[in-house]
Amino acid sequence: MLKQLHEVLETMRLPNGAYIASPSKDYSYVWIRDVVYTVLPYLTTNCTRYQKAYHALLDLFRKYEWKIDIHTKKKPIYLYEYIHARYRKDLTEIDEPWGHAQNDAIGAFLWGAAQGVRQGKPVLRDEKDREILQKLVRYLGCVEYWDHADNGMWEENMEVHASSVGACVAGMKAVRLLVDVPDELIHKGENTLQLLLPRESVTKETDLALLSLIYPYQVVDRQMAHRILVKVTGKLARTYGCIRYQGDQYYNGGSEAEWCFGFPWLGLCYSVLGNAAKREKYWNKTKKILTEDGRIPELYIGGTDQPNGNTPLAWAVSMVSLLQKHMPEEALVGAE
C-alpha cells in the first residue's frame, strides 16, 4: 500500500518539485504548509523528493525576497503584504484576496528544512538558501508571531492560534543550529503557549490543528499532549475522521465536515507518545476510510456519507502513509 500511496502523491507532484494540494479545481495550487506535510514520508528515505520540494519553496522565497525584506523591518498591514500561503503551479502569487496571514506555514517550513538537514539531505544548496532561512526568522520576529492574530492553519478568522505559535516555536528551535535565533523569540512563543493551551484560541476550546504540536512538532510535554488528545478525541472524532472544530461551517451539510486525515493524525500522535494500543485503534479507523485506489479525500461532507471534490488530498495521503510506516508488521495484515 505504501507504493500505491506514493503513486497517488506522484500524480500531484510538479516538475519543479512542489506539490499541488489536490487535482481538484479548487485546490490545484501550491500551499506552503501542504507541501511540508506532503513530503514528510520522504524525510527518512533515500529518494530526492524531500529536498527537491524544499528547493522549490526556497526558490519561491528567493523570488519574493523583496517582500520578506520589507517585512523584516515593517509589520504587514494588509493580507496581500504577508508571505502568501498559496501559489500557482509556477510558484507565482495569485492576485485575489486570501487569508495569507499564516505564521504556522512559515514555522512549518523552517522546521521541515531543518529536519531535512538533520537527516543529511542537501536541503540547503548554498549560502543564499541559508540567508533565506535567516530572513524568515526575522520576518516572524517582525510580525511578533507570539502575539499576532493570524488566519491559522484553516485560513479563517484572525486571532492568536496556539497551533500557529507552536509551529513558529518549533521552527525557531529547529533552525537555531543553522542560523541566528535570539532566545527571546523562542521564549515569547513558549510563554504564549503556556497561557493559551490546551485551548487553540480565545474562541476555540479545541481544534484539530492542535495535533501538530504533538506530531510532527513535539513542542508540548506529555501531560499537555494528553490533555489535547482527550479534548480532540472526545469532542472532534466522528465516523469518517475528525471535525476541525465545533461549529465549522466549511462543507457543513447539517453538521461539521469530517476530515479524513484526522484519524491517521491521531494515530501518529499516539505513536509519538508510545501508546501502541491507541495507535492501532486509529490505524484500524483509518483502514475503514481507505479507498481501494489510495485516493483519500479531504473530507466527508457534514451529515452525509459523501466525500467532497478535493480528492485525493495530498496531505491526507501523506498522513496515511506516515502512520503505516509507524505500524508494526503484524498490525498491517488486511491493509494490503
Short mmCIF file of C-alpha atoms in Angstrom, two decimals:
data_model
loop_
_atom_site.label_atom_id
_atom_site.label_comp_id
_atom_site.label_asym_id
_atom_site.label_seq_id
_atom_site.Cartn_x
_atom_site.Cartn_y
_atom_site.Cartn_z
CA MET A 1 0.00 0.00 0.00
CA LEU A 2 2.90 2.38 0.60
CA LYS A 3 3.79 2.09 -3.07
CA GLN A 4 0.20 2.82 -4.04
CA LEU A 5 0.06 5.89 -1.79
CA HIS A 6 3.37 7.08 -3.24
CA GLU A 7 1.95 6.74 -6.74
CA VAL A 8 -1.04 8.85 -5.76
CA LEU A 9 1.28 11.54 -4.41
CA GLU A 10 3.27 11.40 -7.65
CA THR A 11 0.18 12.48 -9.59
CA MET A 12 0.24 15.74 -7.61
CA ARG A 13 3.97 16.37 -7.87
CA LEU A 14 5.00 19.18 -10.18
CA PRO A 15 8.14 19.28 -12.40
CA ASN A 16 9.57 21.99 -10.13
CA GLY A 17 9.44 19.61 -7.13
CA ALA A 18 6.49 21.17 -5.31
CA TYR A 19 3.06 19.55 -4.93
CA ILE A 20 -0.44 20.78 -5.55
CA ALA A 21 -2.83 20.22 -2.67
CA SER A 22 -5.26 18.27 -4.86
CA PRO A 23 -6.00 17.89 -8.58
CA SER A 24 -9.47 19.36 -7.95
CA LYS A 25 -10.46 22.69 -9.47
CA ASP A 26 -10.41 24.45 -6.10
CA TYR A 27 -7.15 23.00 -4.79
CA SER A 28 -4.91 22.78 -7.83
CA TYR A 29 -2.48 25.20 -6.22
CA VAL A 30 0.69 25.01 -4.17
CA TRP A 31 0.29 25.71 -0.44
CA ILE A 32 3.49 26.05 1.60
CA ARG A 33 2.04 24.16 4.54
CA ASP A 34 0.60 21.35 2.43
CA VAL A 35 3.97 20.76 0.75
CA VAL A 36 5.67 20.49 4.18
CA TYR A 37 3.22 17.81 5.32
CA THR A 38 3.05 16.05 1.95
CA VAL A 39 6.78 15.28 1.79
CA LEU A 40 7.15 14.06 5.39
CA PRO A 41 7.03 10.39 4.28
CA TYR A 42 10.24 11.02 2.31
CA LEU A 43 12.19 12.56 5.20
CA THR A 44 13.87 9.28 6.15
CA THR A 45 14.11 7.72 2.68
CA ASN A 46 16.92 7.82 0.13
CA CYS A 47 14.84 9.41 -2.62
CA THR A 48 15.19 13.08 -3.53
CA ARG A 49 11.53 14.09 -3.21
CA TYR A 50 12.08 15.80 0.14
CA GLN A 51 14.92 18.13 -0.75
CA LYS A 52 13.52 18.93 -4.19
CA ALA A 53 10.28 20.12 -2.61
CA TYR A 54 12.25 22.39 -0.30
CA HIS A 55 14.38 23.65 -3.18
CA ALA A 56 11.14 24.65 -4.93
CA LEU A 57 9.92 26.50 -1.85
CA LEU A 58 13.31 28.16 -1.36
CA ASP A 59 13.16 29.32 -4.98
CA LEU A 60 9.73 30.74 -4.24
CA PHE A 61 11.09 32.67 -1.26
CA ARG A 62 14.00 33.91 -3.36
CA LYS A 63 11.53 35.22 -5.93
CA TYR A 64 9.69 37.19 -3.26
CA GLU A 65 12.70 38.04 -1.17
CA TRP A 66 11.98 41.74 -1.67
CA LYS A 67 8.69 41.29 0.19
CA ILE A 68 10.37 39.37 3.01
CA ASP A 69 12.99 42.12 3.27
CA ILE A 70 10.30 44.77 3.72
CA HIS A 71 8.57 42.83 6.45
CA THR A 72 11.65 42.02 8.44
CA LYS A 73 11.50 45.71 9.37
CA LYS A 74 7.86 46.72 8.96
CA LYS A 75 4.83 44.69 10.03
CA PRO A 76 2.41 43.72 7.25
CA ILE A 77 -0.89 45.55 7.47
CA TYR A 78 -2.91 44.19 4.57
CA LEU A 79 -3.26 40.48 3.92
CA TYR A 80 -1.59 40.66 0.50
CA GLU A 81 1.55 42.04 2.18
CA TYR A 82 2.16 38.80 4.07
CA ILE A 83 4.19 35.98 2.57
CA HIS A 84 1.46 34.33 0.55
CA ALA A 85 0.14 30.97 1.68
CA ARG A 86 -0.74 29.55 -1.77
CA TYR A 87 0.64 29.92 -5.30
CA ARG A 88 0.09 28.93 -8.89
CA LYS A 89 1.85 25.82 -10.18
CA ASP A 90 4.71 28.01 -11.45
CA LEU A 91 5.09 29.30 -7.87
CA THR A 92 3.89 32.83 -8.62
CA GLU A 93 1.46 34.74 -6.43
CA ILE A 94 -2.27 34.68 -7.14
CA ASP A 95 -3.82 38.12 -7.36
CA GLU A 96 -7.02 37.64 -5.40
CA PRO A 97 -7.98 38.23 -1.77
CA TRP A 98 -6.92 35.41 0.55
CA GLY A 99 -6.20 34.82 4.22
CA HIS A 100 -2.43 34.95 3.78
CA ALA A 101 -1.58 35.73 7.40
CA GLN A 102 -0.48 32.19 8.21
CA ASN A 103 2.50 32.21 10.52
CA ASP A 104 2.26 28.45 11.01
CA ALA A 105 3.16 27.88 7.35
CA ILE A 106 6.44 29.76 7.80
CA GLY A 107 7.17 27.97 11.07
CA ALA A 108 6.41 24.65 9.37
CA PHE A 109 8.80 25.43 6.53
CA LEU A 110 11.63 26.35 8.92
CA TRP A 111 11.03 23.20 10.94
CA GLY A 112 10.92 20.96 7.86
CA ALA A 113 14.03 22.47 6.29
CA ALA A 114 16.00 21.86 9.48
CA GLN A 115 14.72 18.27 9.75
CA GLY A 116 15.95 17.61 6.24
CA VAL A 117 19.41 18.94 7.10
CA ARG A 118 19.49 16.76 10.23
CA GLN A 119 18.75 13.73 8.07
CA GLY A 120 21.73 14.59 5.87
CA LYS A 121 19.64 15.77 2.94
CA PRO A 122 21.03 18.59 0.78
CA VAL A 123 18.14 20.93 1.54
CA LEU A 124 20.37 24.00 1.61
CA ARG A 125 22.14 24.38 -1.73
CA ASP A 126 24.21 27.45 -0.95
CA GLU A 127 24.65 30.39 1.39
CA LYS A 128 21.70 32.15 -0.23
CA ASP A 129 19.35 29.41 0.97
CA ARG A 130 20.70 29.83 4.50
CA GLU A 131 20.16 33.58 4.19
CA ILE A 132 16.52 32.95 3.29
CA LEU A 133 16.07 30.93 6.50
CA GLN A 134 17.58 33.81 8.47
CA LYS A 135 15.24 36.32 6.86
CA LEU A 136 12.21 34.14 7.60
CA VAL A 137 13.21 34.09 11.27
CA ARG A 138 13.40 37.88 11.22
CA TYR A 139 10.04 38.04 9.44
CA LEU A 140 8.38 36.07 12.24
CA GLY A 141 10.10 38.29 14.78
CA CYS A 142 8.88 41.42 13.00
CA VAL A 143 5.24 40.27 12.94
CA GLU A 144 5.62 39.30 16.62
CA TYR A 145 4.18 35.85 15.97
CA TRP A 146 3.72 35.15 19.70
CA ASP A 147 1.08 37.87 19.98
CA HIS A 148 -0.15 38.07 16.41
CA ALA A 149 -3.67 37.39 15.19
CA ASP A 150 -3.28 35.30 12.04
CA ASN A 151 -5.58 33.24 9.81
CA GLY A 152 -4.21 29.98 11.22
CA MET A 153 -3.97 26.55 9.69
CA TRP A 154 -7.54 26.66 8.37
CA GLU A 155 -7.14 30.10 6.77
CA GLU A 156 -10.09 31.58 8.58
CA ASN A 157 -10.71 34.09 11.37
CA MET A 158 -7.91 36.31 12.61
CA GLU A 159 -6.90 35.56 16.20
CA VAL A 160 -3.90 34.25 18.08
CA HIS A 161 -3.81 30.49 17.39
CA ALA A 162 -1.85 28.12 19.63
CA SER A 163 -1.13 25.91 16.60
CA SER A 164 0.42 28.86 14.74
CA VAL A 165 2.50 29.94 17.71
CA GLY A 166 3.61 26.33 18.30
CA ALA A 167 4.66 25.89 14.68
CA CYS A 168 6.80 29.02 14.93
CA VAL A 169 8.37 27.86 18.20
CA ALA A 170 9.17 24.50 16.60
CA GLY A 171 10.62 26.19 13.53
CA MET A 172 12.76 28.58 15.57
CA LYS A 173 14.13 25.78 17.74
CA ALA A 174 14.88 23.60 14.75
CA VAL A 175 16.83 26.19 12.74
CA ARG A 176 18.85 27.75 15.53
CA LEU A 177 21.79 25.50 14.68
CA LEU A 178 21.66 26.77 11.09
CA VAL A 179 21.01 30.48 11.61
CA ASP A 180 20.90 33.05 14.38
CA VAL A 181 17.74 32.82 16.50
CA PRO A 182 17.61 35.08 19.56
CA ASP A 183 16.45 33.10 22.61
CA GLU A 184 13.84 35.77 23.25
CA LEU A 185 11.99 34.86 20.04
CA ILE A 186 11.50 31.31 21.31
CA HIS A 187 10.72 32.20 24.91
CA LYS A 188 7.95 34.63 23.95
CA GLY A 189 6.23 31.92 21.90
CA GLU A 190 6.57 29.40 24.72
CA ASN A 191 5.03 31.89 27.15
CA THR A 192 2.03 32.35 24.86
CA LEU A 193 1.55 28.58 24.65
CA GLN A 194 1.55 28.34 28.45
CA LEU A 195 -1.23 30.93 28.57
CA LEU A 196 -3.35 29.52 25.72
CA LEU A 197 -3.08 25.74 25.91
CA PRO A 198 -4.94 23.44 25.89
CA ARG A 199 -7.19 25.90 24.02
CA GLU A 200 -6.48 26.68 20.38
CA SER A 201 -7.59 30.29 20.78
CA VAL A 202 -9.89 32.58 22.71
CA THR A 203 -12.85 31.41 20.61
CA LYS A 204 -11.96 27.72 20.19
CA GLU A 205 -11.77 25.35 23.14
CA THR A 206 -10.13 22.70 20.98
CA ASP A 207 -9.15 22.28 17.35
CA LEU A 208 -7.73 19.55 15.14
CA ALA A 209 -4.78 21.85 14.36
CA LEU A 210 -3.54 21.38 17.94
CA LEU A 211 -2.40 17.87 16.99
CA SER A 212 0.52 19.47 15.14
CA LEU A 213 2.03 20.43 18.50
CA ILE A 214 2.38 16.71 19.22
CA TYR A 215 3.07 15.44 15.73
CA PRO A 216 5.17 16.47 14.00
CA TYR A 217 6.49 19.33 16.16
CA GLN A 218 6.63 17.76 19.63
CA VAL A 219 6.63 21.16 21.36
CA VAL A 220 4.38 20.18 24.29
CA ASP A 221 5.15 17.94 27.24
CA ARG A 222 3.48 14.58 27.77
CA GLN A 223 0.87 15.92 30.17
CA MET A 224 -0.25 18.66 27.80
CA ALA A 225 -0.24 16.24 24.87
CA HIS A 226 -2.68 14.02 26.76
CA ARG A 227 -4.91 16.99 27.61
CA ILE A 228 -5.04 17.97 23.94
CA LEU A 229 -5.78 14.41 22.83
CA VAL A 230 -8.58 13.98 25.38
CA LYS A 231 -10.23 17.13 24.04
CA VAL A 232 -9.77 16.23 20.36
CA THR A 233 -10.90 12.61 20.63
CA GLY A 234 -13.78 13.46 22.95
CA LYS A 235 -15.17 16.43 21.05
CA LEU A 236 -13.99 16.19 17.43
CA ALA A 237 -13.74 12.50 16.41
CA ARG A 238 -16.57 11.27 14.20
CA THR A 239 -17.27 8.39 11.74
CA TYR A 240 -15.07 9.29 8.76
CA GLY A 241 -12.46 11.34 10.56
CA CYS A 242 -12.44 14.41 12.78
CA ILE A 243 -14.20 17.72 12.53
CA ARG A 244 -11.76 20.63 12.64
CA TYR A 245 -13.58 22.42 15.45
CA GLN A 246 -17.10 22.68 16.79
CA GLY A 247 -19.30 24.91 14.64
CA ASP A 248 -17.13 24.61 11.50
CA GLN A 249 -19.20 25.79 8.51
CA TYR A 250 -16.91 24.51 5.72
CA TYR A 251 -18.83 21.80 3.79
CA ASN A 252 -21.36 21.76 6.60
CA GLY A 253 -24.34 19.70 5.45
CA GLY A 254 -26.26 19.92 8.70
CA SER A 255 -23.21 19.11 10.81
CA GLU A 256 -19.48 19.77 10.62
CA ALA A 257 -17.45 18.15 7.83
CA GLU A 258 -15.34 15.13 8.88
CA TRP A 259 -11.71 15.43 7.79
CA CYS A 260 -10.13 12.13 6.76
CA PHE A 261 -6.60 12.90 7.92
CA GLY A 262 -7.89 13.25 11.47
CA PHE A 263 -7.66 9.51 12.16
CA PRO A 264 -4.09 8.92 10.91
CA TRP A 265 -3.01 12.14 12.60
CA LEU A 266 -4.34 10.88 15.93
CA GLY A 267 -2.56 7.57 15.31
CA LEU A 268 0.71 9.42 14.73
CA CYS A 269 0.25 11.44 17.93
CA TYR A 270 -0.30 8.30 19.98
CA SER A 271 2.71 6.73 18.29
CA VAL A 272 4.85 9.67 19.46
CA LEU A 273 3.57 9.04 22.99
CA GLY A 274 4.39 5.32 22.78
CA ASN A 275 0.75 4.24 23.12
CA ALA A 276 0.65 1.23 20.79
CA ALA A 277 -2.97 0.32 21.60
CA LYS A 278 -4.31 3.77 20.67
CA ARG A 279 -2.05 3.91 17.64
CA GLU A 280 -3.57 0.64 16.40
CA LYS A 281 -7.08 1.86 17.21
CA TYR A 282 -6.71 4.83 14.90
CA TRP A 283 -4.94 2.74 12.27
CA ASN A 284 -8.00 0.48 12.20
CA LYS A 285 -10.26 3.53 11.89
CA THR A 286 -8.03 4.80 9.09
CA LYS A 287 -8.29 1.50 7.22
CA LYS A 288 -12.09 1.78 7.22
CA ILE A 289 -11.96 5.02 5.24
CA LEU A 290 -9.15 3.96 2.91
CA THR A 291 -10.21 3.81 -0.71
CA GLU A 292 -9.03 0.92 -2.88
CA ASP A 293 -7.05 3.24 -5.11
CA GLY A 294 -5.47 5.17 -2.21
CA ARG A 295 -7.10 8.43 -3.34
CA ILE A 296 -8.03 9.65 0.12
CA PRO A 297 -10.41 12.61 0.13
CA GLU A 298 -10.10 15.79 2.08
CA LEU A 299 -13.32 15.24 3.98
CA TYR A 300 -16.82 13.81 4.09
CA ILE A 301 -19.48 16.48 3.79
CA GLY A 302 -21.11 17.07 7.16
CA GLY A 303 -24.18 14.92 7.77
CA THR A 304 -23.56 12.71 4.70
CA ASP A 305 -21.55 9.70 3.56
CA GLN A 306 -20.21 11.62 0.56
CA PRO A 307 -16.64 12.88 0.15
CA ASN A 308 -16.13 16.33 -1.30
CA GLY A 309 -14.44 17.03 -4.63
CA ASN A 310 -10.96 17.62 -3.21
CA THR A 311 -9.99 14.01 -3.81
CA PRO A 312 -7.28 12.94 -3.37
CA LEU A 313 -5.86 15.40 -0.87
CA ALA A 314 -2.07 15.14 -0.82
CA TRP A 315 -1.88 15.97 2.88
CA ALA A 316 -4.31 13.14 3.74
CA VAL A 317 -2.50 10.61 1.54
CA SER A 318 0.76 11.57 3.25
CA MET A 319 -0.69 11.13 6.75
CA VAL A 320 -1.92 7.62 5.97
CA SER A 321 1.48 6.73 4.53
CA LEU A 322 3.23 8.08 7.63
CA LEU A 323 1.02 6.14 10.02
CA GLN A 324 1.52 2.92 8.08
CA LYS A 325 5.28 3.37 8.48
CA HIS A 326 4.76 3.65 12.24
CA MET A 327 2.78 0.41 12.45
CA PRO A 328 4.38 -2.96 13.32
CA GLU A 329 4.14 -5.54 10.54
CA GLU A 330 1.55 -7.70 12.34
CA ALA A 331 -0.85 -4.74 12.54
CA LEU A 332 -0.76 -4.28 8.76
CA VAL A 333 -2.48 -7.57 7.98
CA GLY A 334 -5.52 -6.84 5.87
CA ALA A 335 -4.25 -3.41 4.84
CA GLU A 336 -2.83 -4.53 1.51
#
